Short mmCIF file of C-alpha atoms in Angstrom, two decimals:
data_model
loop_
_atom_site.label_atom_id
_atom_site.label_comp_id
_atom_site.label_asym_id
_atom_site.label_seq_id
_atom_site.Cartn_x
_atom_site.Cartn_y
_atom_site.Cartn_z
CA MET A 4 0.00 0.00 0.00
CA GLN A 5 1.13 3.54 -0.74
CA CYS A 6 2.08 5.61 2.30
CA LYS A 7 -0.97 7.75 3.10
CA PHE A 8 1.16 10.88 3.41
CA ILE A 9 2.91 10.38 0.07
CA ALA A 10 -0.45 9.44 -1.49
CA LYS A 11 -1.80 12.88 -0.53
CA GLY A 12 1.31 14.73 -1.75
CA GLU A 13 2.67 15.37 1.76
CA PRO A 14 6.10 14.51 3.22
CA CYS A 15 6.10 11.35 5.33
CA PRO A 16 7.07 12.08 8.97
CA TYR A 17 8.52 8.56 9.34
CA GLY A 18 10.94 8.88 6.43
CA ALA A 19 12.93 5.74 5.63
CA ALA A 20 11.43 3.98 8.66
CA CYS A 21 7.96 4.00 7.07
CA LYS A 22 6.79 0.47 6.23
CA TYR A 23 4.60 1.62 3.32
CA GLU A 24 5.54 2.27 -0.31
CA HIS A 25 7.11 5.66 -1.09
CA ASP A 26 8.04 5.14 -4.73
CA ILE A 27 4.99 6.32 -6.67
CA PRO A 28 5.73 4.74 -10.11
CA THR A 29 6.39 1.36 -8.47
CA PHE A 30 3.18 1.59 -6.48
CA LEU A 31 1.09 2.52 -9.52
CA LYS A 32 2.61 -0.29 -11.56
CA ASN A 33 1.73 -2.89 -8.94
CA ARG A 34 -1.68 -1.42 -8.17
CA GLY A 35 -3.26 -2.08 -11.56
CA GLU A 36 -5.67 -0.02 -13.62
CA ASP A 37 -8.19 2.43 -12.18
CA ILE A 38 -11.72 1.09 -11.73
CA GLY A 39 -13.23 3.97 -13.67
CA PRO A 40 -12.64 7.45 -15.10
CA VAL A 41 -14.31 9.49 -12.32
CA CYS A 42 -13.75 9.22 -8.55
CA PRO A 43 -17.17 8.88 -6.85
CA PHE A 44 -15.90 10.70 -3.76
CA TRP A 45 -14.45 13.66 -5.66
CA VAL A 46 -17.68 14.37 -7.54
CA LEU A 47 -20.27 12.78 -5.15
CA LEU A 48 -22.39 11.35 -7.94
CA GLY A 49 -25.49 9.89 -6.26
CA PHE A 50 -28.86 10.05 -8.04
CA SER A 51 -28.44 13.51 -9.54
CA TYR A 52 -24.99 15.00 -9.90
CA SER A 53 -24.47 18.74 -9.75
CA PRO A 54 -21.23 20.71 -9.29
CA GLN A 55 -22.55 22.00 -5.97
CA ASN A 56 -22.54 18.43 -4.64
CA ALA A 57 -18.89 17.78 -5.52
CA HIS A 58 -16.55 17.30 -2.56
CA GLY A 59 -13.78 18.65 -4.75
CA TYR A 60 -11.07 16.49 -3.19
CA CYS A 61 -10.36 12.85 -2.35
CA PRO A 62 -8.82 11.98 1.04
CA MET A 63 -7.39 8.71 -0.33
CA GLY A 64 -5.06 10.46 -2.79
CA LEU A 65 -3.09 7.97 -4.88
CA ASN A 66 -4.51 5.09 -2.82
CA CYS A 67 -7.90 5.82 -4.38
CA ARG A 68 -8.96 3.20 -6.93
CA TRP A 69 -9.96 6.09 -9.21
CA ALA A 70 -6.77 8.06 -8.46
CA MET A 71 -5.89 9.13 -12.02
CA SER A 72 -9.09 11.20 -12.22
CA HIS A 73 -7.70 13.58 -9.57
CA THR A 74 -3.94 13.24 -10.05
CA SER A 75 -1.73 15.38 -12.31
CA ALA A 76 0.93 14.08 -14.70
CA SER A 77 3.52 14.83 -12.01
CA PHE A 78 1.53 12.76 -9.48
CA GLU A 79 0.30 15.77 -7.54
CA PRO A 80 -3.29 15.68 -6.17
CA ILE A 81 -5.83 17.79 -8.05
CA GLU A 82 -8.20 19.57 -5.68
CA LYS A 83 -10.58 22.48 -5.71
CA PRO A 84 -9.55 25.51 -3.67
CA GLN A 85 -10.21 24.72 -0.02
CA ALA A 86 -12.97 27.34 0.19
CA GLU A 87 -14.86 25.53 -2.59
CA GLN A 88 -14.49 22.04 -1.14
CA THR A 89 -17.41 20.29 0.55
CA PRO A 90 -15.99 18.26 3.43
CA TYR A 91 -17.57 14.88 4.13
CA VAL A 92 -19.01 14.93 7.64
CA GLU A 93 -20.07 12.12 9.95
CA LEU A 94 -21.23 12.45 13.55
CA ASN A 95 -20.40 10.19 16.51
CA THR A 96 -16.87 9.46 15.33
CA PHE A 97 -15.66 9.25 18.99
CA ARG A 98 -12.09 9.63 17.74
CA SER A 99 -10.25 9.74 21.07
CA ILE A 100 -12.77 8.07 23.39
CA PRO A 101 -11.86 4.39 22.76
CA LEU A 102 -8.18 5.16 23.36
CA GLN A 103 -8.99 7.00 26.59
CA ILE A 104 -11.10 4.08 27.79
CA ARG A 105 -8.37 1.56 26.95
CA LYS A 106 -5.76 3.61 28.83
CA LYS A 107 -8.26 4.27 31.64
CA THR A 108 -7.80 8.02 31.33
CA TYR A 109 -11.43 8.82 30.55
CA VAL A 110 -13.01 10.29 33.67
CA PHE A 111 -16.63 9.26 34.22
CA GLN A 112 -19.24 11.13 36.24
CA PHE A 113 -19.55 8.70 39.10
CA ASP A 114 -22.71 10.09 40.64
CA SER A 115 -26.28 9.08 41.34
CA TRP A 116 -26.67 6.67 38.41
CA LYS A 117 -23.97 4.47 39.94
CA GLN A 118 -25.70 4.62 43.29
CA ASN A 119 -28.88 3.64 41.48
CA ALA A 120 -27.11 0.54 40.19
CA LYS A 121 -25.77 -0.34 43.66
CA ASN A 122 -29.11 -0.08 45.46
CA THR A 123 -30.43 -3.29 43.92
CA PRO A 124 -30.72 -6.86 45.23
CA GLU A 125 -27.70 -9.08 44.75
CA ILE A 126 -29.87 -12.11 43.89
CA ASP A 127 -32.55 -11.90 41.20
CA ALA A 128 -35.86 -13.78 41.14
CA SER A 129 -34.28 -16.81 39.46
CA GLY A 130 -31.69 -17.18 42.23
CA ILE A 131 -28.76 -16.10 40.08
CA ASP A 132 -26.05 -13.94 41.67
CA ILE A 133 -25.97 -10.66 39.73
CA ARG A 134 -23.34 -8.77 41.74
CA GLU A 135 -21.02 -6.68 39.59
CA THR A 136 -17.21 -6.75 39.66
CA PRO A 137 -15.86 -3.51 41.22
CA SER A 138 -14.47 -1.13 38.63
CA SER A 139 -11.01 0.41 38.76
CA ARG A 140 -12.13 3.53 36.88
CA SER A 141 -11.94 7.02 38.38
CA PHE A 142 -14.89 9.35 38.40
CA ALA A 143 -15.54 13.11 38.24
CA ALA A 144 -17.44 15.53 36.05
CA ILE A 145 -15.70 16.28 32.76
CA GLY A 146 -16.59 16.95 29.13
CA PRO A 147 -19.56 18.50 27.35
CA ILE A 148 -23.04 17.88 28.73
CA LEU A 149 -26.07 17.84 26.45
CA PRO A 150 -28.52 20.73 26.89
CA PRO A 151 -31.06 20.13 29.68
CA ASP A 152 -34.05 21.07 27.53
CA ARG A 153 -34.88 18.46 24.91
CA ALA A 154 -38.07 18.01 22.91
CA PRO A 155 -40.03 14.90 23.96
CA LEU A 156 -39.50 11.91 21.71
CA ASP A 157 -42.53 11.53 19.44
CA PHE A 158 -42.84 8.41 17.29
CA ARG A 159 -46.47 8.94 16.35
CA GLY A 160 -47.02 8.30 12.66
CA LYS A 161 -43.27 8.05 11.98
CA ILE A 162 -41.60 5.41 9.81
CA TYR A 163 -38.85 3.79 11.86
CA ILE A 164 -36.16 1.68 10.15
CA ALA A 165 -35.03 -1.16 12.40
CA PRO A 166 -31.41 -1.56 13.55
CA LEU A 167 -30.43 -4.33 11.13
CA THR A 168 -27.29 -6.24 12.05
CA THR A 169 -24.63 -6.18 9.29
CA VAL A 170 -26.93 -4.66 6.66
CA GLY A 171 -28.29 -1.66 8.60
CA ASN A 172 -25.08 0.30 8.04
CA LEU A 173 -24.74 4.05 7.51
CA PRO A 174 -24.88 4.02 3.67
CA PHE A 175 -28.04 1.88 3.77
CA ARG A 176 -29.67 4.22 6.29
CA ARG A 177 -28.89 7.20 4.04
CA ILE A 178 -30.76 5.47 1.22
CA CYS A 179 -33.75 4.85 3.51
CA VAL A 180 -33.83 8.47 4.68
CA GLU A 181 -33.83 9.74 1.11
CA LEU A 182 -36.68 7.36 0.28
CA GLY A 183 -38.83 8.59 3.18
CA ALA A 184 -37.69 7.06 6.50
CA ASP A 185 -38.25 9.35 9.51
CA ILE A 186 -36.30 7.52 12.25
CA THR A 187 -33.11 5.50 11.97
CA CYS A 188 -31.00 3.63 14.48
CA SER A 189 -27.50 2.21 14.60
CA GLU A 190 -26.77 -1.47 14.36
CA MET A 191 -26.82 -3.19 17.76
CA ALA A 192 -23.63 -2.57 19.76
CA MET A 193 -22.50 -4.73 22.68
CA CYS A 194 -21.70 -2.62 25.74
CA GLY A 195 -18.85 -4.92 26.74
CA ASN A 196 -17.16 -4.47 23.36
CA LEU A 197 -17.55 -0.70 23.55
CA LEU A 198 -15.97 -0.60 27.01
CA HIS A 199 -13.10 -2.77 25.75
CA SER A 200 -12.44 -0.16 23.04
CA CYS A 201 -13.35 -2.41 20.11
CA ALA A 202 -12.95 -0.07 17.12
CA SER A 203 -15.39 -1.96 14.91
CA GLU A 204 -18.05 -1.71 17.63
CA TRP A 205 -17.59 2.04 18.03
CA ALA A 206 -17.82 2.42 14.25
CA LEU A 207 -21.41 1.10 14.41
CA LEU A 208 -22.49 4.28 16.22
CA ARG A 209 -21.62 6.71 13.42
CA ARG A 210 -24.36 8.97 12.16
CA HIS A 211 -24.82 10.87 8.92
CA PRO A 212 -26.16 14.46 9.18
CA SER A 213 -29.13 13.51 6.97
CA GLU A 214 -30.44 11.25 9.76
CA GLN A 215 -32.74 13.76 11.42
CA CYS A 216 -33.90 11.45 14.23
CA PHE A 217 -31.23 8.93 15.15
CA GLY A 218 -30.85 6.47 17.99
CA VAL A 219 -28.16 4.09 19.17
CA GLN A 220 -29.10 0.52 20.02
CA ILE A 221 -27.11 -1.26 22.71
CA THR A 222 -27.45 -4.50 24.63
CA THR A 223 -25.84 -5.94 27.74
CA GLY A 224 -26.52 -8.21 30.66
CA LYS A 225 -24.53 -6.08 33.12
CA VAL A 226 -26.03 -3.13 34.94
CA GLU A 227 -22.85 -1.06 35.30
CA ASP A 228 -21.82 -1.57 31.68
CA ALA A 229 -25.15 -0.09 30.60
CA GLY A 230 -24.57 2.91 32.86
CA TYR A 231 -21.07 3.61 31.59
CA VAL A 232 -22.04 3.35 27.92
CA CYS A 233 -25.11 5.54 28.38
CA GLU A 234 -22.99 8.19 30.08
CA LEU A 235 -20.58 8.13 27.14
CA LEU A 236 -23.44 8.47 24.67
CA ARG A 237 -25.01 11.33 26.63
CA ARG A 238 -21.81 13.31 27.06
CA GLU A 239 -19.85 12.54 23.91
CA GLY A 240 -22.39 11.48 21.30
CA THR A 241 -25.04 13.11 19.15
CA VAL A 242 -28.08 10.90 19.68
CA ASP A 243 -31.80 11.56 19.87
CA PHE A 244 -32.54 8.42 21.89
CA VAL A 245 -30.99 5.19 23.11
CA ASP A 246 -32.60 1.81 22.46
CA LEU A 247 -31.99 -1.17 24.76
CA ASN A 248 -32.28 -4.42 22.81
CA ALA A 249 -33.95 -7.02 25.04
CA GLY A 250 -35.14 -9.11 22.12
CA CYS A 251 -32.10 -10.22 20.08
CA PRO A 252 -32.45 -14.01 19.56
CA ILE A 253 -28.80 -14.69 18.65
CA ASP A 254 -27.57 -17.53 20.89
CA ALA A 255 -24.20 -15.94 21.70
CA VAL A 256 -25.91 -12.72 22.79
CA GLU A 257 -28.46 -14.58 24.92
CA LYS A 258 -25.77 -16.69 26.60
CA ALA A 259 -24.06 -13.45 27.64
CA GLY A 260 -27.25 -12.51 29.49
CA ALA A 261 -28.13 -9.82 26.96
CA GLY A 262 -30.72 -9.52 24.20
CA ALA A 263 -33.61 -11.96 24.51
CA GLY A 264 -31.87 -13.44 27.57
CA LEU A 265 -33.28 -10.49 29.53
CA LEU A 266 -36.86 -11.62 28.81
CA THR A 267 -36.45 -14.44 31.34
CA LYS A 268 -34.54 -12.24 33.81
CA VAL A 269 -37.04 -9.45 34.30
CA GLY A 270 -35.46 -8.31 37.55
CA ARG A 271 -32.13 -7.78 35.85
CA LEU A 272 -33.81 -6.05 32.90
CA LYS A 273 -35.52 -3.60 35.26
CA ARG A 274 -32.24 -2.81 37.05
CA ILE A 275 -30.52 -2.17 33.72
CA VAL A 276 -33.35 0.10 32.59
CA ARG A 277 -33.32 2.01 35.89
CA CYS A 278 -29.56 2.48 35.69
CA MET A 279 -29.78 3.63 32.06
CA LEU A 280 -32.43 6.20 32.95
CA GLY A 281 -30.18 7.60 35.66
CA SER A 282 -27.18 7.76 33.36
CA LEU A 283 -29.01 9.14 30.30
CA GLU A 284 -30.74 11.92 32.27
CA ASN A 285 -32.57 13.88 29.54
CA VAL A 286 -31.86 11.48 26.65
CA PRO A 287 -34.97 9.38 25.89
CA LEU A 288 -34.79 5.62 26.38
CA MET A 289 -36.61 3.00 24.30
CA VAL A 290 -36.74 -0.72 25.10
CA LYS A 291 -37.10 -3.32 22.36
CA VAL A 292 -38.57 -6.71 23.28
CA ARG A 293 -40.18 -9.73 21.69
CA THR A 294 -43.58 -11.10 22.68
CA GLY A 295 -41.78 -13.45 25.05
CA ASP A 296 -39.21 -16.24 25.23
CA HIS A 297 -41.24 -19.31 24.24
CA GLU A 298 -44.70 -17.97 25.05
CA ASN A 299 -46.33 -14.54 25.08
CA THR A 300 -45.45 -12.72 28.30
CA SER A 301 -44.80 -9.11 27.26
CA HIS A 302 -48.31 -8.02 28.28
CA ARG A 303 -47.02 -8.38 31.85
CA LEU A 304 -43.66 -6.74 31.10
CA VAL A 305 -45.00 -3.54 29.51
CA PRO A 306 -46.74 -2.26 32.72
CA GLN A 307 -43.57 -3.01 34.69
CA LEU A 308 -41.48 -0.92 32.29
CA GLN A 309 -44.09 1.79 32.59
CA ARG A 310 -43.56 1.98 36.38
CA ILE A 311 -39.76 2.31 36.32
CA ARG A 312 -38.40 5.75 37.18
CA GLY A 313 -34.85 7.01 37.03
CA ASN A 314 -33.32 8.87 39.96
CA ARG A 315 -34.22 12.16 38.25
CA GLY A 316 -37.83 11.13 37.79
CA ASN A 317 -37.43 10.32 34.10
CA ARG A 318 -39.20 7.30 32.63
CA VAL A 319 -38.94 4.98 29.65
CA SER A 320 -40.21 6.81 26.57
CA GLY A 321 -41.52 3.80 24.71
CA VAL A 322 -41.35 0.10 23.97
CA ILE A 323 -40.82 -1.62 20.62
CA ILE A 324 -42.46 -5.03 20.36
CA HIS A 325 -41.41 -7.58 17.77
CA GLY A 326 -44.45 -9.77 17.16
CA ARG A 327 -42.70 -13.13 17.63
CA THR A 328 -41.27 -15.05 20.57
CA LYS A 329 -37.55 -15.66 20.90
CA GLN A 330 -38.04 -19.34 20.06
CA GLY A 331 -40.18 -18.38 17.05
CA ARG A 332 -37.30 -16.42 15.48
CA TYR A 333 -38.57 -15.41 12.01
CA THR A 334 -40.39 -18.58 10.98
CA LYS A 335 -43.95 -17.58 11.88
CA SER A 336 -46.06 -14.55 11.08
CA ALA A 337 -45.90 -11.65 13.51
CA ASP A 338 -48.78 -11.57 16.02
CA TRP A 339 -50.11 -8.03 15.65
CA GLU A 340 -53.19 -8.66 17.77
CA TYR A 341 -50.94 -9.52 20.69
CA ILE A 342 -48.76 -6.45 20.05
CA LYS A 343 -51.90 -4.33 20.37
CA ALA A 344 -52.93 -6.24 23.50
CA CYS A 345 -49.57 -5.30 25.04
CA ALA A 346 -50.21 -1.65 24.15
CA LYS A 347 -53.58 -1.84 25.91
CA SER A 348 -52.10 -3.50 29.01
CA GLN A 349 -50.63 -0.25 30.34
CA ASP A 350 -51.59 1.22 33.69
CA ALA A 351 -54.02 4.05 32.98
CA ASP A 352 -52.84 5.93 36.10
CA LEU A 353 -49.25 6.27 34.85
CA PRO A 354 -47.74 8.21 31.93
CA ARG A 355 -48.32 6.20 28.79
CA LEU A 356 -45.49 4.48 26.93
CA GLN A 357 -45.35 4.91 23.19
CA VAL A 358 -45.72 1.45 21.64
CA ILE A 359 -44.05 0.64 18.31
CA GLY A 360 -45.00 -2.56 16.50
CA ASN A 361 -42.57 -4.58 14.41
CA GLY A 362 -42.87 -7.57 12.09
CA ASP A 363 -43.82 -8.50 8.51
CA VAL A 364 -44.70 -5.02 7.21
CA PHE A 365 -44.05 -5.25 3.48
CA ASP A 366 -46.19 -2.60 1.78
CA ASN A 367 -48.31 0.46 2.49
CA GLU A 368 -51.45 -1.62 3.09
CA ASP A 369 -49.73 -3.63 5.83
CA TYR A 370 -48.65 -0.38 7.46
CA TRP A 371 -51.93 1.51 7.35
CA ASN A 372 -54.08 -1.51 8.28
CA ARG A 373 -52.08 -1.85 11.50
CA MET A 374 -52.15 1.87 12.26
CA GLU A 375 -55.77 2.72 11.45
CA ASP A 376 -57.29 1.87 14.86
CA GLY A 377 -54.88 4.21 16.68
CA VAL A 378 -53.73 1.63 19.25
CA LEU A 379 -50.09 1.80 18.15
CA ASP A 380 -47.99 4.95 17.98
CA GLY A 381 -45.77 3.80 15.14
CA ILE A 382 -44.31 0.90 13.22
CA MET A 383 -40.74 -0.28 12.83
CA ILE A 384 -39.81 -1.79 9.47
CA GLY A 385 -37.05 -4.38 9.28
CA ARG A 386 -36.63 -6.94 6.50
CA GLY A 387 -39.25 -5.14 4.40
CA ALA A 388 -36.86 -2.19 4.07
CA LEU A 389 -33.99 -4.48 3.10
CA ILE A 390 -35.98 -6.16 0.35
CA LYS A 391 -37.58 -2.94 -0.92
CA PRO A 392 -36.18 0.25 0.67
CA TRP A 393 -38.72 2.26 -1.34
CA ILE A 394 -41.39 0.92 1.03
CA CYS A 395 -41.11 4.25 2.89
CA THR A 396 -42.15 6.09 -0.28
CA GLU A 397 -45.02 3.65 -0.82
CA ILE A 398 -46.29 4.23 2.71
CA LYS A 399 -46.18 8.02 2.53
CA GLU A 400 -47.79 8.11 -0.91
CA ARG A 401 -50.21 5.25 -0.07
CA ARG A 402 -49.52 3.37 -3.28
CA HIS A 403 -47.80 0.30 -4.71
CA TRP A 404 -44.75 1.39 -6.67
CA ASP A 405 -43.97 -0.71 -9.75
CA ILE A 406 -40.38 0.44 -9.64
CA SER A 407 -38.36 -0.17 -12.79
CA ALA A 408 -35.18 -2.22 -12.94
CA GLY A 409 -33.26 0.93 -13.88
CA GLU A 410 -34.52 2.76 -10.79
CA ARG A 411 -33.55 -0.19 -8.61
CA LEU A 412 -30.07 -0.24 -10.12
CA GLU A 413 -29.72 3.49 -9.43
CA ILE A 414 -30.40 2.76 -5.75
CA VAL A 415 -27.65 0.13 -5.81
CA LYS A 416 -25.28 2.61 -7.44
CA ARG A 417 -26.04 5.23 -4.85
CA PHE A 418 -25.31 2.75 -2.08
CA CYS A 419 -21.91 2.14 -3.66
CA ASP A 420 -21.20 5.88 -3.81
CA TYR A 421 -22.19 6.32 -0.17
CA GLY A 422 -20.20 3.23 0.82
CA LEU A 423 -17.06 4.65 -0.79
CA GLU A 424 -17.61 7.90 1.10
CA HIS A 425 -18.04 6.03 4.38
CA TRP A 426 -15.45 3.25 4.11
CA GLY A 427 -13.06 4.97 1.69
CA SER A 428 -12.29 4.73 -2.01
CA ASP A 429 -9.00 2.86 -1.56
CA ALA A 430 -8.71 -0.91 -2.06
CA GLN A 431 -9.82 -1.65 1.50
CA GLY A 432 -12.81 0.67 1.23
CA VAL A 433 -13.84 -0.87 -2.11
CA ASP A 434 -13.65 -4.35 -0.57
CA ARG A 435 -15.79 -3.32 2.40
CA THR A 436 -18.33 -1.58 0.20
CA ARG A 437 -18.55 -4.68 -1.98
CA ARG A 438 -18.97 -6.97 1.00
CA PHE A 439 -21.85 -4.99 2.47
CA LEU A 440 -23.42 -4.50 -0.96
CA LEU A 441 -23.40 -8.27 -1.53
CA GLU A 442 -24.99 -8.82 1.88
CA TRP A 443 -27.73 -6.36 0.93
CA LEU A 444 -28.21 -7.89 -2.53
CA SER A 445 -28.99 -11.20 -0.81
CA PHE A 446 -32.13 -9.42 0.43
CA LEU A 447 -32.82 -7.13 -2.54
CA CYS A 448 -33.07 -10.14 -4.86
CA ARG A 449 -36.15 -11.37 -2.97
CA TYR A 450 -38.31 -8.57 -4.36
CA VAL A 451 -40.69 -9.65 -7.12
CA PRO A 452 -41.83 -6.73 -9.34
CA ILE A 453 -45.47 -5.99 -8.68
CA GLY A 454 -46.09 -5.71 -12.41
CA LEU A 455 -45.50 -9.47 -12.67
CA LEU A 456 -47.98 -10.40 -9.93
CA GLU A 457 -51.75 -10.67 -9.61
CA HIS A 458 -51.53 -9.78 -5.92
CA PRO A 459 -48.84 -7.86 -4.00
CA GLN A 460 -46.06 -9.97 -2.52
CA THR A 461 -46.13 -10.72 1.23
CA MET A 462 -43.21 -11.16 3.60
CA GLN A 463 -43.80 -14.86 4.26
CA GLN A 464 -44.23 -15.89 0.62
CA ARG A 465 -41.45 -17.92 -0.99
CA PRO A 466 -41.54 -16.77 -4.60
CA VAL A 467 -40.44 -18.93 -7.48
CA ALA A 468 -37.54 -17.74 -9.60
CA TYR A 469 -38.85 -15.67 -12.49
CA VAL A 470 -37.92 -14.11 -15.81
CA GLY A 471 -38.27 -10.33 -15.61
CA ARG A 472 -39.46 -7.81 -18.15
CA SER A 473 -35.84 -7.07 -19.06
CA GLU A 474 -32.47 -8.75 -18.66
CA LEU A 475 -31.62 -6.30 -15.88
CA GLU A 476 -34.82 -7.10 -13.97
CA THR A 477 -34.04 -10.82 -14.23
CA LEU A 478 -30.49 -10.17 -13.03
CA LEU A 479 -31.67 -8.15 -10.02
CA GLY A 480 -34.02 -11.01 -9.08
CA SER A 481 -31.37 -13.70 -9.25
CA ARG A 482 -30.61 -15.64 -6.08
CA ARG A 483 -27.18 -16.70 -7.37
CA ALA A 484 -24.18 -15.15 -5.61
CA GLU A 485 -22.37 -15.08 -8.96
CA ASP A 486 -24.99 -12.65 -10.28
CA TRP A 487 -24.73 -10.45 -7.18
CA ILE A 488 -20.98 -10.27 -7.77
CA LYS A 489 -21.65 -9.30 -11.38
CA ILE A 490 -23.85 -6.41 -10.18
CA SER A 491 -21.13 -5.24 -7.78
CA GLU A 492 -18.59 -5.22 -10.61
CA MET A 493 -20.69 -2.65 -12.48
CA PHE A 494 -19.71 -0.02 -9.89
CA LEU A 495 -16.78 -1.41 -7.88
CA GLY A 496 -14.67 -3.00 -10.57
CA PRO A 497 -13.76 -6.65 -11.13
CA VAL A 498 -13.19 -9.01 -8.20
CA ALA A 499 -10.01 -11.00 -7.70
CA GLU A 500 -9.74 -14.38 -9.36
CA GLY A 501 -11.37 -17.08 -7.22
CA PHE A 502 -13.50 -14.59 -5.25
CA THR A 503 -16.61 -16.18 -3.71
CA PHE A 504 -19.35 -14.89 -1.46
CA ILE A 505 -21.58 -16.63 1.10
CA PRO A 506 -24.23 -14.38 2.71
CA LYS A 507 -24.09 -14.05 6.48
CA HIS A 508 -27.89 -14.19 6.78
CA ARG A 509 -28.95 -17.34 4.99
CA SER A 510 -32.63 -17.72 4.16
CA SER A 511 -35.09 -20.07 2.52
CA ALA A 512 -36.73 -17.10 0.82
CA TRP A 513 -37.07 -18.86 -2.55
CA VAL A 514 -38.57 -22.17 -3.62
CA GLU A 515 -36.09 -24.53 -5.22
CA SER A 516 -36.61 -23.82 -8.91
CA GLU A 517 -34.77 -21.89 -11.60
CA PRO A 518 -36.18 -19.85 -14.49
CA LYS A 519 -36.01 -21.52 -17.87
#
């Protein structure tokens, strides 16, 4: 790899001791040809290019896989004057925080939220010892504090895109926002990994400025870990709410006492929520649950969450209910009648929790049929947004959109442009963008164009493979990884010889037949 300083036309501070390539002609010879004639970062293409949208520079310099489009004959970077450049901005970068935590130099506010965590029983209802290991951290007030006055969190009538592990990344969320999503949330982050300064975990919390209402989803089985992370988010982050995931069915998460494991440890869940409320202060808290572990029990949990108060008198703002049990995973249809029963189970004498339903919403009719009686405050959309991110547009315009293959490909292209902005336009950034694009294409291919159907597709249907109205439409509907790779090569260049891809989220979304 080319030294990043030399790549940007700057002297390398390490000189001869630098382990990266300094000889530009040698680097360019070994690097191979550019992927294309125009750097997506330099011009910020997207759906509709205009000179005003151009960044006017590329931070990757010669390491960019489109480097020759912004490099002179003498290998100097070509940039607009600095006053005309449009810097790329992301929020929640937390640049120095992980290092401070690792070196134990970050000073926490060790005040009433910690006391709130201590004043809890040492044995929960199941007989399990839940005492925490004493921390060696030091504590005092330091750093910026969010303003005390904050508008109440209002989910009523809003379209909320679920935190989707692996595929709910920042470039995907940008696409959803532009297609009509109102609320977005980070992928689920493990509190333990954050407190151990795991860089990839902290990267999950990044936010794009276009995300007008943005939350961070965390999970943990330890009370103090929840308190520390919430304090970090309140003081150092830019978040509109925090979401505690008490419904993740992944076995490794449950075995750690987090996610859906909290559904059978209600005492521990309540202590975590109480501690989070104390640590978050004025930042709203949401709790995501399933209908239960192996049977429906959340109608008893919702009133208990409603009664919890933080040490400043603040309460849980709302609960998100996935309409399946933990054991049910994603194999059965979501139970929306039970979700509404949970919403009605609240104590009328206490402030009402906002209740968000989740599960199997795949078109505007699904959305409005579940919202029309006014029992629910909003709906979270998960896999439906992965398969057809334009579902947000369909909902707001109350119509079925027979989107063309060309329009779908433009969405894919825009994801690639945003991925190169987020992960970088060098070889590593291209590889990451391709990886996450291929993961997303394993969902996008499940969409069947409405123009080919007598009735709109539903989430639980397993469609047969089909021949589309054009070669491109057939290609976009292919369930073959080789075809997904072919789509990625349209925008990210050819893959290395022998490259293969196996999706992380395998699914039986198709019947076993091929188009003829």
